[in-house]
PDB file of C-alpha atoms in Angstrom:
ATOM      1  CA  UNK A  17     145.997 303.158 -66.330  1.00 51.00           C
ATOM      2  CA  UNK A  18     143.089 304.746 -68.193  1.00 51.00           C
ATOM      3  CA  UNK A  19     141.311 305.354 -64.898  1.00 46.00           C
ATOM      4  CA  UNK A  20     144.443 306.881 -63.382  1.00 45.00           C
ATOM      5  CA  UNK A  21     144.971 309.304 -66.267  1.00 47.00           C
ATOM      6  CA  UNK A  22     141.281 310.229 -66.370  1.00 52.00           C
ATOM      7  CA  UNK A  23     141.435 311.426 -62.751  1.00 55.00           C
ATOM      8  CA  UNK A  24     143.667 314.486 -62.434  1.00 60.00           C
ATOM      9  CA  UNK A  25     144.908 313.693 -58.926  1.00 60.00           C
ATOM     10  CA  UNK A  26     145.920 310.136 -59.829  1.00 61.00           C
ATOM     11  CA  UNK A  27     147.502 311.378 -63.035  1.00 63.00           C
ATOM     12  CA  UNK A  28     149.584 313.875 -61.049  1.00 63.00           C
ATOM     13  CA  UNK A  29     150.722 311.103 -58.699  1.00 64.00           C
ATOM     14  CA  UNK A  30     151.858 308.950 -61.637  1.00 65.00           C
ATOM     15  CA  UNK A  31     153.632 311.912 -63.242  1.00 67.00           C
ATOM     16  CA  UNK A  32     155.436 312.634 -59.964  1.00 63.00           C
ATOM     17  CA  UNK A  33     157.180 309.257 -60.319  1.00 65.00           C
ATOM     18  CA  UNK A  34     158.337 309.940 -63.888  1.00 67.00           C
ATOM     19  CA  UNK A  35     158.863 313.721 -63.617  1.00 70.00           C
ATOM     20  CA  UNK A  36     162.392 313.408 -62.180  1.00 72.00           C
ATOM     21  CA  UNK A  37     162.966 310.135 -64.008  1.00 76.00           C
ATOM     22  CA  UNK A  38     166.658 310.671 -64.753  1.00 82.00           C
ATOM     23  CA  UNK A  39     167.572 311.625 -61.176  1.00 84.00           C
ATOM     24  CA  UNK A  40     165.420 308.790 -59.854  1.00 83.00           C
ATOM     25  CA  UNK A  41     167.114 306.188 -62.063  1.00 87.00           C
ATOM     26  CA  UNK A  42     170.586 307.472 -61.165  1.00 89.00           C
ATOM     27  CA  UNK A  43     169.757 307.370 -57.445  1.00 88.00           C
ATOM     28  CA  UNK A  44     168.424 303.805 -57.757  1.00 88.00           C
ATOM     29  CA  UNK A  45     171.616 302.824 -59.593  1.00 92.00           C
ATOM     30  CA  UNK A  46     173.728 304.424 -56.848  1.00 92.00           C
ATOM     31  CA  UNK A  47     171.697 302.545 -54.231  1.00 90.00           C
ATOM     32  CA  UNK A  48     172.324 299.278 -56.086  1.00 91.00           C
ATOM     33  CA  UNK A  49     176.064 299.978 -56.216  1.00 92.00           C
ATOM     34  CA  UNK A  50     176.210 300.737 -52.472  1.00 92.00           C
ATOM     35  CA  UNK A  51     174.184 297.596 -51.685  1.00 90.00           C
ATOM     36  CA  UNK A  52     176.563 295.577 -53.892  1.00 92.00           C
ATOM     37  CA  UNK A  53     179.555 296.901 -51.940  1.00 92.00           C
ATOM     38  CA  UNK A  54     177.900 295.843 -48.690  1.00 90.00           C
ATOM     39  CA  UNK A  55     177.139 292.452 -50.243  1.00 89.00           C
ATOM     40  CA  UNK A  56     180.824 291.947 -51.059  1.00 90.00           C
ATOM     41  CA  UNK A  57     181.803 292.862 -47.501  1.00 90.00           C
ATOM     42  CA  UNK A  58     179.157 290.549 -46.045  1.00 86.00           C
ATOM     43  CA  UNK A  59     180.155 287.665 -48.329  1.00 86.00           C
ATOM     44  CA  UNK A  60     183.819 287.921 -47.381  1.00 86.00           C
ATOM     45  CA  UNK A  61     183.637 288.732 -43.669  1.00 87.00           C
ATOM     46  CA  UNK A  62     180.173 288.124 -42.187  1.00 83.00           C
ATOM     47  CA  UNK A  63     178.879 285.173 -44.162  1.00 81.00           C
ATOM     48  CA  UNK A  64     178.411 283.003 -41.068  1.00 81.00           C
ATOM     49  CA  UNK A  65     175.704 285.336 -39.766  1.00 82.00           C
ATOM     50  CA  UNK A  66     173.573 284.614 -42.839  1.00 79.00           C
ATOM     51  CA  UNK A  67     173.219 280.890 -42.038  1.00 72.00           C
ATOM     52  CA  UNK A  68     169.705 279.521 -41.682  1.00 62.00           C
ATOM     53  CA  UNK A  69     168.998 276.168 -40.095  1.00 57.00           C
ATOM     54  CA  UNK A  70     167.813 273.652 -42.678  1.00 49.00           C
ATOM     55  CA  UNK A  71     165.380 270.802 -42.316  1.00 51.00           C
ATOM     56  CA  UNK A  72     166.223 267.784 -40.177  1.00 51.00           C
ATOM     57  CA  UNK A  73     169.262 266.048 -41.560  1.00 47.00           C
ATOM     58  CA  UNK A  74     170.254 268.983 -43.725  1.00 54.00           C
ATOM     59  CA  UNK A  75     173.100 271.338 -43.048  1.00 54.00           C
ATOM     60  CA  UNK A  76     172.721 275.077 -42.589  1.00 56.00           C
ATOM     61  CA  UNK A  77     171.393 277.017 -45.550  1.00 59.00           C
ATOM     62  CA  UNK A  78     173.177 280.255 -46.301  1.00 62.00           C
ATOM     63  CA  UNK A  79     171.274 283.325 -47.401  1.00 74.00           C
ATOM     64  CA  UNK A  80     174.641 284.471 -48.692  1.00 77.00           C
ATOM     65  CA  UNK A  81     175.627 281.262 -50.473  1.00 79.00           C
ATOM     66  CA  UNK A  82     177.387 283.107 -53.291  1.00 82.00           C
ATOM     67  CA  UNK A  83     177.911 286.734 -54.248  1.00 85.00           C
ATOM     68  CA  UNK A  84     174.842 286.862 -56.481  1.00 87.00           C
ATOM     69  CA  UNK A  85     172.441 285.448 -53.892  1.00 85.00           C
ATOM     70  CA  UNK A  86     174.066 287.673 -51.289  1.00 86.00           C
ATOM     71  CA  UNK A  87     173.456 290.756 -53.431  1.00 88.00           C
ATOM     72  CA  UNK A  88     169.863 289.737 -54.181  1.00 87.00           C
ATOM     73  CA  UNK A  89     169.221 289.106 -50.478  1.00 86.00           C
ATOM     74  CA  UNK A  90     170.582 292.538 -49.492  1.00 86.00           C
ATOM     75  CA  UNK A  91     168.699 294.297 -52.284  1.00 86.00           C
ATOM     76  CA  UNK A  92     165.399 292.481 -51.761  1.00 85.00           C
ATOM     77  CA  UNK A  93     165.319 292.005 -47.990  1.00 83.00           C
ATOM     78  CA  UNK A  94     167.877 294.396 -46.533  1.00 84.00           C
ATOM     79  CA  UNK A  95     166.594 297.481 -48.319  1.00 85.00           C
ATOM     80  CA  UNK A  96     162.994 296.710 -47.336  1.00 82.00           C
ATOM     81  CA  UNK A  97     163.840 296.085 -43.685  1.00 81.00           C
ATOM     82  CA  UNK A  98     163.011 299.058 -41.494  1.00 79.00           C
ATOM     83  CA  UNK A  99     166.193 298.697 -39.473  1.00 81.00           C
ATOM     84  CA  UNK A 100     168.430 297.631 -42.335  1.00 82.00           C
ATOM     85  CA  UNK A 101     170.149 294.313 -42.965  1.00 82.00           C
ATOM     86  CA  UNK A 102     170.878 293.840 -39.253  1.00 80.00           C
ATOM     87  CA  UNK A 103     167.208 292.995 -38.645  1.00 78.00           C
ATOM     88  CA  UNK A 104     167.316 290.079 -41.081  1.00 78.00           C
ATOM     89  CA  UNK A 105     170.455 288.177 -40.024  1.00 79.00           C
ATOM     90  CA  UNK A 106     171.712 286.574 -36.819  1.00 80.00           C
ATOM     91  CA  UNK A 107     172.881 288.777 -33.986  1.00 79.00           C
ATOM     92  CA  UNK A 108     176.626 289.130 -33.393  1.00 76.00           C
ATOM     93  CA  UNK A 109     176.382 289.265 -29.586  1.00 81.00           C
ATOM     94  CA  UNK A 110     179.501 287.704 -28.067  1.00 79.00           C
ATOM     95  CA  UNK A 111     181.167 287.129 -31.424  1.00 80.00           C
ATOM     96  CA  UNK A 112     184.805 288.314 -31.831  1.00 84.00           C
ATOM     97  CA  UNK A 113     183.719 290.414 -34.799  1.00 80.00           C
ATOM     98  CA  UNK A 114     180.826 292.007 -32.914  1.00 83.00           C
ATOM     99  CA  UNK A 115     182.232 295.550 -33.170  1.00 88.00           C
ATOM    100  CA  UNK A 116     182.802 295.316 -36.911  1.00 88.00           C
ATOM    101  CA  UNK A 117     179.349 293.747 -37.416  1.00 85.00           C
ATOM    102  CA  UNK A 118     177.755 296.607 -35.505  1.00 87.00           C
ATOM    103  CA  UNK A 119     179.599 299.123 -37.677  1.00 90.00           C
ATOM    104  CA  UNK A 120     178.459 297.178 -40.750  1.00 88.00           C
ATOM    105  CA  UNK A 121     174.810 297.135 -39.618  1.00 87.00           C
ATOM    106  CA  UNK A 122     174.694 300.787 -38.540  1.00 89.00           C
ATOM    107  CA  UNK A 123     176.450 302.088 -41.647  1.00 89.00           C
ATOM    108  CA  UNK A 124     174.107 300.071 -43.907  1.00 89.00           C
ATOM    109  CA  UNK A 125     171.114 301.500 -42.069  1.00 90.00           C
ATOM    110  CA  UNK A 126     172.500 305.056 -42.249  1.00 90.00           C
ATOM    111  CA  UNK A 127     173.662 305.150 -45.871  1.00 90.00           C
ATOM    112  CA  UNK A 128     171.000 302.964 -47.494  1.00 89.00           C
ATOM    113  CA  UNK A 129     167.860 303.322 -45.388  1.00 88.00           C
ATOM    114  CA  UNK A 130     168.257 306.837 -43.982  1.00 89.00           C
ATOM    115  CA  UNK A 131     170.007 308.630 -46.866  1.00 89.00           C
ATOM    116  CA  UNK A 132     169.503 306.895 -50.212  1.00 90.00           C
ATOM    117  CA  UNK A 133     165.903 305.756 -49.722  1.00 87.00           C
ATOM    118  CA  UNK A 134     165.072 309.175 -48.299  1.00 88.00           C
ATOM    119  CA  UNK A 135     166.531 310.788 -51.435  1.00 89.00           C
ATOM    120  CA  UNK A 136     164.341 308.568 -53.636  1.00 87.00           C
ATOM    121  CA  UNK A 137     161.258 309.454 -51.600  1.00 85.00           C
ATOM    122  CA  UNK A 138     162.249 313.114 -51.616  1.00 86.00           C
ATOM    123  CA  UNK A 139     162.543 313.170 -55.417  1.00 85.00           C
ATOM    124  CA  UNK A 140     159.032 311.777 -55.772  1.00 82.00           C
ATOM    125  CA  UNK A 141     157.542 314.102 -53.149  1.00 83.00           C
ATOM    126  CA  UNK A 142     159.290 317.174 -54.606  1.00 82.00           C
ATOM    127  CA  UNK A 143     158.082 316.271 -58.098  1.00 80.00           C
ATOM    128  CA  UNK A 144     154.517 315.896 -56.820  1.00 79.00           C
ATOM    129  CA  UNK A 145     154.710 319.300 -55.108  1.00 79.00           C
ATOM    130  CA  UNK A 146     156.168 320.911 -58.237  1.00 79.00           C
ATOM    131  CA  UNK A 147     153.464 319.442 -60.486  1.00 77.00           C
ATOM    132  CA  UNK A 148     150.745 320.515 -58.081  1.00 78.00           C
ATOM    133  CA  UNK A 149     152.174 324.047 -57.991  1.00 80.00           C
ATOM    134  CA  UNK A 150     152.210 324.126 -61.795  1.00 77.00           C
ATOM    135  CA  UNK A 151     148.572 323.024 -61.928  1.00 76.00           C
ATOM    136  CA  UNK A 152     147.598 325.664 -59.383  1.00 79.00           C
ATOM    137  CA  UNK A 153     149.516 328.306 -61.329  1.00 79.00           C
ATOM    138  CA  UNK A 154     147.749 327.346 -64.560  1.00 76.00           C
ATOM    139  CA  UNK A 155     144.388 327.449 -62.795  1.00 78.00           C
ATOM    140  CA  UNK A 156     145.206 330.860 -61.329  1.00 78.00           C
ATOM    141  CA  UNK A 157     146.273 332.188 -64.739  1.00 76.00           C
ATOM    142  CA  UNK A 158     143.084 330.885 -66.326  1.00 76.00           C
ATOM    143  CA  UNK A 159     141.010 332.638 -63.681  1.00 76.00           C
ATOM    144  CA  UNK A 160     142.928 335.932 -63.736  1.00 80.00           C
ATOM    145  CA  UNK A 161     143.536 336.446 -67.468  1.00 84.00           C
ATOM    146  CA  UNK A 162     142.124 335.456 -70.836  1.00 83.00           C
ATOM    147  CA  UNK A 163     143.767 332.326 -72.243  1.00 80.00           C
ATOM    148  CA  UNK A 164     143.420 333.582 -75.831  1.00 81.00           C
ATOM    149  CA  UNK A 165     144.535 337.200 -75.645  1.00 81.00           C
ATOM    150  CA  UNK A 166     146.300 337.188 -72.279  1.00 80.00           C
ATOM    151  CA  UNK A 167     144.677 340.435 -71.128  1.00 80.00           C
ATOM    152  CA  UNK A 168     144.115 340.543 -67.378  1.00 79.00           C
ATOM    153  CA  UNK A 169     140.782 340.242 -65.637  1.00 80.00           C
ATOM    154  CA  UNK A 170     141.039 343.730 -64.109  1.00 80.00           C
ATOM    155  CA  UNK A 171     140.812 345.380 -67.525  1.00 79.00           C
ATOM    156  CA  UNK A 172     137.483 343.743 -68.352  1.00 79.00           C
ATOM    157  CA  UNK A 173     135.994 344.046 -64.872  1.00 75.00           C
ATOM    158  CA  UNK A 174     135.795 347.805 -65.211  1.00 77.00           C
ATOM    159  CA  UNK A 175     132.295 346.870 -66.386  1.00 75.00           C
ATOM    160  CA  UNK A 176     130.056 344.398 -64.492  1.00 75.00           C
ATOM    161  CA  UNK A 177     130.787 340.786 -65.444  1.00 73.00           C
ATOM    162  CA  UNK A 178     133.143 342.036 -68.143  1.00 78.00           C
ATOM    163  CA  UNK A 179     135.674 339.236 -67.826  1.00 81.00           C
ATOM    164  CA  UNK A 180     133.043 336.486 -67.731  1.00 82.00           C
ATOM    165  CA  UNK A 181     131.345 337.901 -70.815  1.00 82.00           C
ATOM    166  CA  UNK A 182     134.674 338.205 -72.614  1.00 82.00           C
ATOM    167  CA  UNK A 183     135.817 334.602 -72.037  1.00 81.00           C
ATOM    168  CA  UNK A 184     132.354 333.196 -72.767  1.00 83.00           C
ATOM    169  CA  UNK A 185     131.377 335.272 -75.807  1.00 80.00           C
ATOM    170  CA  UNK A 186     134.395 336.890 -77.462  1.00 82.00           C
ATOM    171  CA  UNK A 187     137.369 334.658 -76.664  1.00 83.00           C
ATOM    172  CA  UNK A 188     135.781 331.340 -75.784  1.00 82.00           C
ATOM    173  CA  UNK A 189     138.565 328.751 -75.675  1.00 83.00           C
ATOM    174  CA  UNK A 190     136.183 325.994 -76.761  1.00 84.00           C
ATOM    175  CA  UNK A 191     135.308 327.894 -79.946  1.00 84.00           C
ATOM    176  CA  UNK A 192     138.971 328.019 -80.936  1.00 84.00           C
ATOM    177  CA  UNK A 193     139.299 324.275 -80.288  1.00 86.00           C
ATOM    178  CA  UNK A 194     136.161 323.552 -82.310  1.00 88.00           C
ATOM    179  CA  UNK A 195     137.549 325.642 -85.164  1.00 87.00           C
ATOM    180  CA  UNK A 196     140.810 323.676 -85.174  1.00 87.00           C
ATOM    181  CA  UNK A 197     138.877 320.387 -85.125  1.00 90.00           C
ATOM    182  CA  UNK A 198     136.797 321.744 -88.010  1.00 89.00           C
ATOM    183  CA  UNK A 199     140.007 322.340 -90.001  1.00 88.00           C
ATOM    184  CA  UNK A 200     141.369 318.891 -89.147  1.00 88.00           C
ATOM    185  CA  UNK A 201     138.216 317.150 -90.359  1.00 89.00           C
ATOM    186  CA  UNK A 202     137.619 319.359 -93.405  1.00 88.00           C
ATOM    187  CA  UNK A 203     139.332 318.517 -96.730  1.00 87.00           C
ATOM    188  CA  UNK A 204     142.099 321.034 -97.369  1.00 82.00           C
ATOM    189  CA  UNK A 205     140.833 321.551-100.930  1.00 85.00           C
ATOM    190  CA  UNK A 206     137.709 323.187 -99.484  1.00 86.00           C
ATOM    191  CA  UNK A 207     139.507 325.676 -97.207  1.00 87.00           C
ATOM    192  CA  UNK A 208     138.750 329.371 -97.486  1.00 87.00           C
ATOM    193  CA  UNK A 209     141.616 331.858 -97.530  1.00 86.00           C
ATOM    194  CA  UNK A 210     141.433 332.440 -93.779  1.00 87.00           C
ATOM    195  CA  UNK A 211     141.179 328.722 -93.046  1.00 87.00           C
ATOM    196  CA  UNK A 212     144.229 328.038 -95.226  1.00 89.00           C
ATOM    197  CA  UNK A 213     146.185 330.717 -93.357  1.00 88.00           C
ATOM    198  CA  UNK A 214     145.262 329.304 -89.931  1.00 87.00           C
ATOM    199  CA  UNK A 215     145.924 325.702 -91.027  1.00 89.00           C
ATOM    200  CA  UNK A 216     149.415 326.542 -92.280  1.00 88.00           C
ATOM    201  CA  UNK A 217     150.167 328.367 -89.038  1.00 87.00           C
ATOM    202  CA  UNK A 218     148.860 325.416 -87.026  1.00 86.00           C
ATOM    203  CA  UNK A 219     151.012 322.900 -88.942  1.00 86.00           C
ATOM    204  CA  UNK A 220     154.069 325.064 -88.264  1.00 86.00           C
ATOM    205  CA  UNK A 221     153.060 325.257 -84.593  1.00 85.00           C
ATOM    206  CA  UNK A 222     152.962 329.032 -84.900  1.00 83.00           C
ATOM    207  CA  UNK A 223     150.233 330.622 -82.794  1.00 80.00           C
ATOM    208  CA  UNK A 224     150.369 334.130 -84.225  1.00 80.00           C
ATOM    209  CA  UNK A 225     146.767 333.774 -85.384  1.00 81.00           C
ATOM    210  CA  UNK A 226     145.716 334.096 -81.729  1.00 82.00           C
ATOM    211  CA  UNK A 227     144.872 337.753 -80.958  1.00 80.00           C
ATOM    212  CA  UNK A 228     147.428 338.075 -78.183  1.00 80.00           C
ATOM    213  CA  UNK A 229     147.089 341.398 -76.404  1.00 79.00           C
ATOM    214  CA  UNK A 230     144.093 342.447 -78.497  1.00 78.00           C
ATOM    215  CA  UNK A 231     140.303 342.200 -78.339  1.00 77.00           C
ATOM    216  CA  UNK A 232     137.185 344.043 -79.529  1.00 75.00           C
ATOM    217  CA  UNK A 233     136.940 345.939 -76.260  1.00 72.00           C
ATOM    218  CA  UNK A 234     140.475 347.243 -76.638  1.00 72.00           C
ATOM    219  CA  UNK A 235     139.860 348.222 -80.264  1.00 71.00           C
ATOM    220  CA  UNK A 236     136.662 350.009 -79.242  1.00 72.00           C
ATOM    221  CA  UNK A 237     138.482 351.933 -76.486  1.00 65.00           C
ATOM    222  CA  UNK A 238     141.230 352.830 -78.963  1.00 67.00           C
ATOM    223  CA  UNK A 239     138.686 354.119 -81.511  1.00 62.00           C
ATOM    224  CA  UNK A 240     136.965 356.225 -78.855  1.00 60.00           C
ATOM    225  CA  UNK A 241     140.296 357.755 -77.810  1.00 62.00           C
ATOM    226  CA  UNK A 242     141.174 358.552 -81.427  1.00 63.00           C
ATOM    227  CA  UNK A 243     137.803 360.179 -82.144  1.00 57.00           C
TER     228      UNK A 243
END
């Protein structure tokens, strides 16, 4: 798990499973209910097709011996079978109930394998795509604007390497993180007035101490315009 979370791609894959957790759980529950309904039908009408020849001297062993084992068999084996439950039980060729068995097999394949399992896969794939888009959007925002003040790259690039100089020298994100770590590790009785102000804002999860929309360059341009 530590390795997975330390690698961004693997972490995104794991998050894609839990991102739509509520919808995923509800869909799995719906799948279980549908499989249970098919188990009841199979137990009452098609139980003979679930017989498996036993060892010499033993009678036939039923994969659908009771409703519980029938449900477990459908959930464990039928759902995993590529063609549905019909691939895992005896064929109904020539049996009087052949038509109804075929309807049973095809409907199980259509509703469980084609629809419900596809919905579960779709939820995971959609969540992965959404998380990847969010990561790309964050990366694009980080590259096109300052994380601290939010001013766009175009404003600073009026001068050569203006944006790079700004994010490295003036509004370096790491410096802000180091300052917060400094406050966390420093005894609060030794805070200065500014440190006390920032610490109280941080504890209240208020980020007004970040110079949003402001920077030295903007102040300098404003002073030049005024003068």
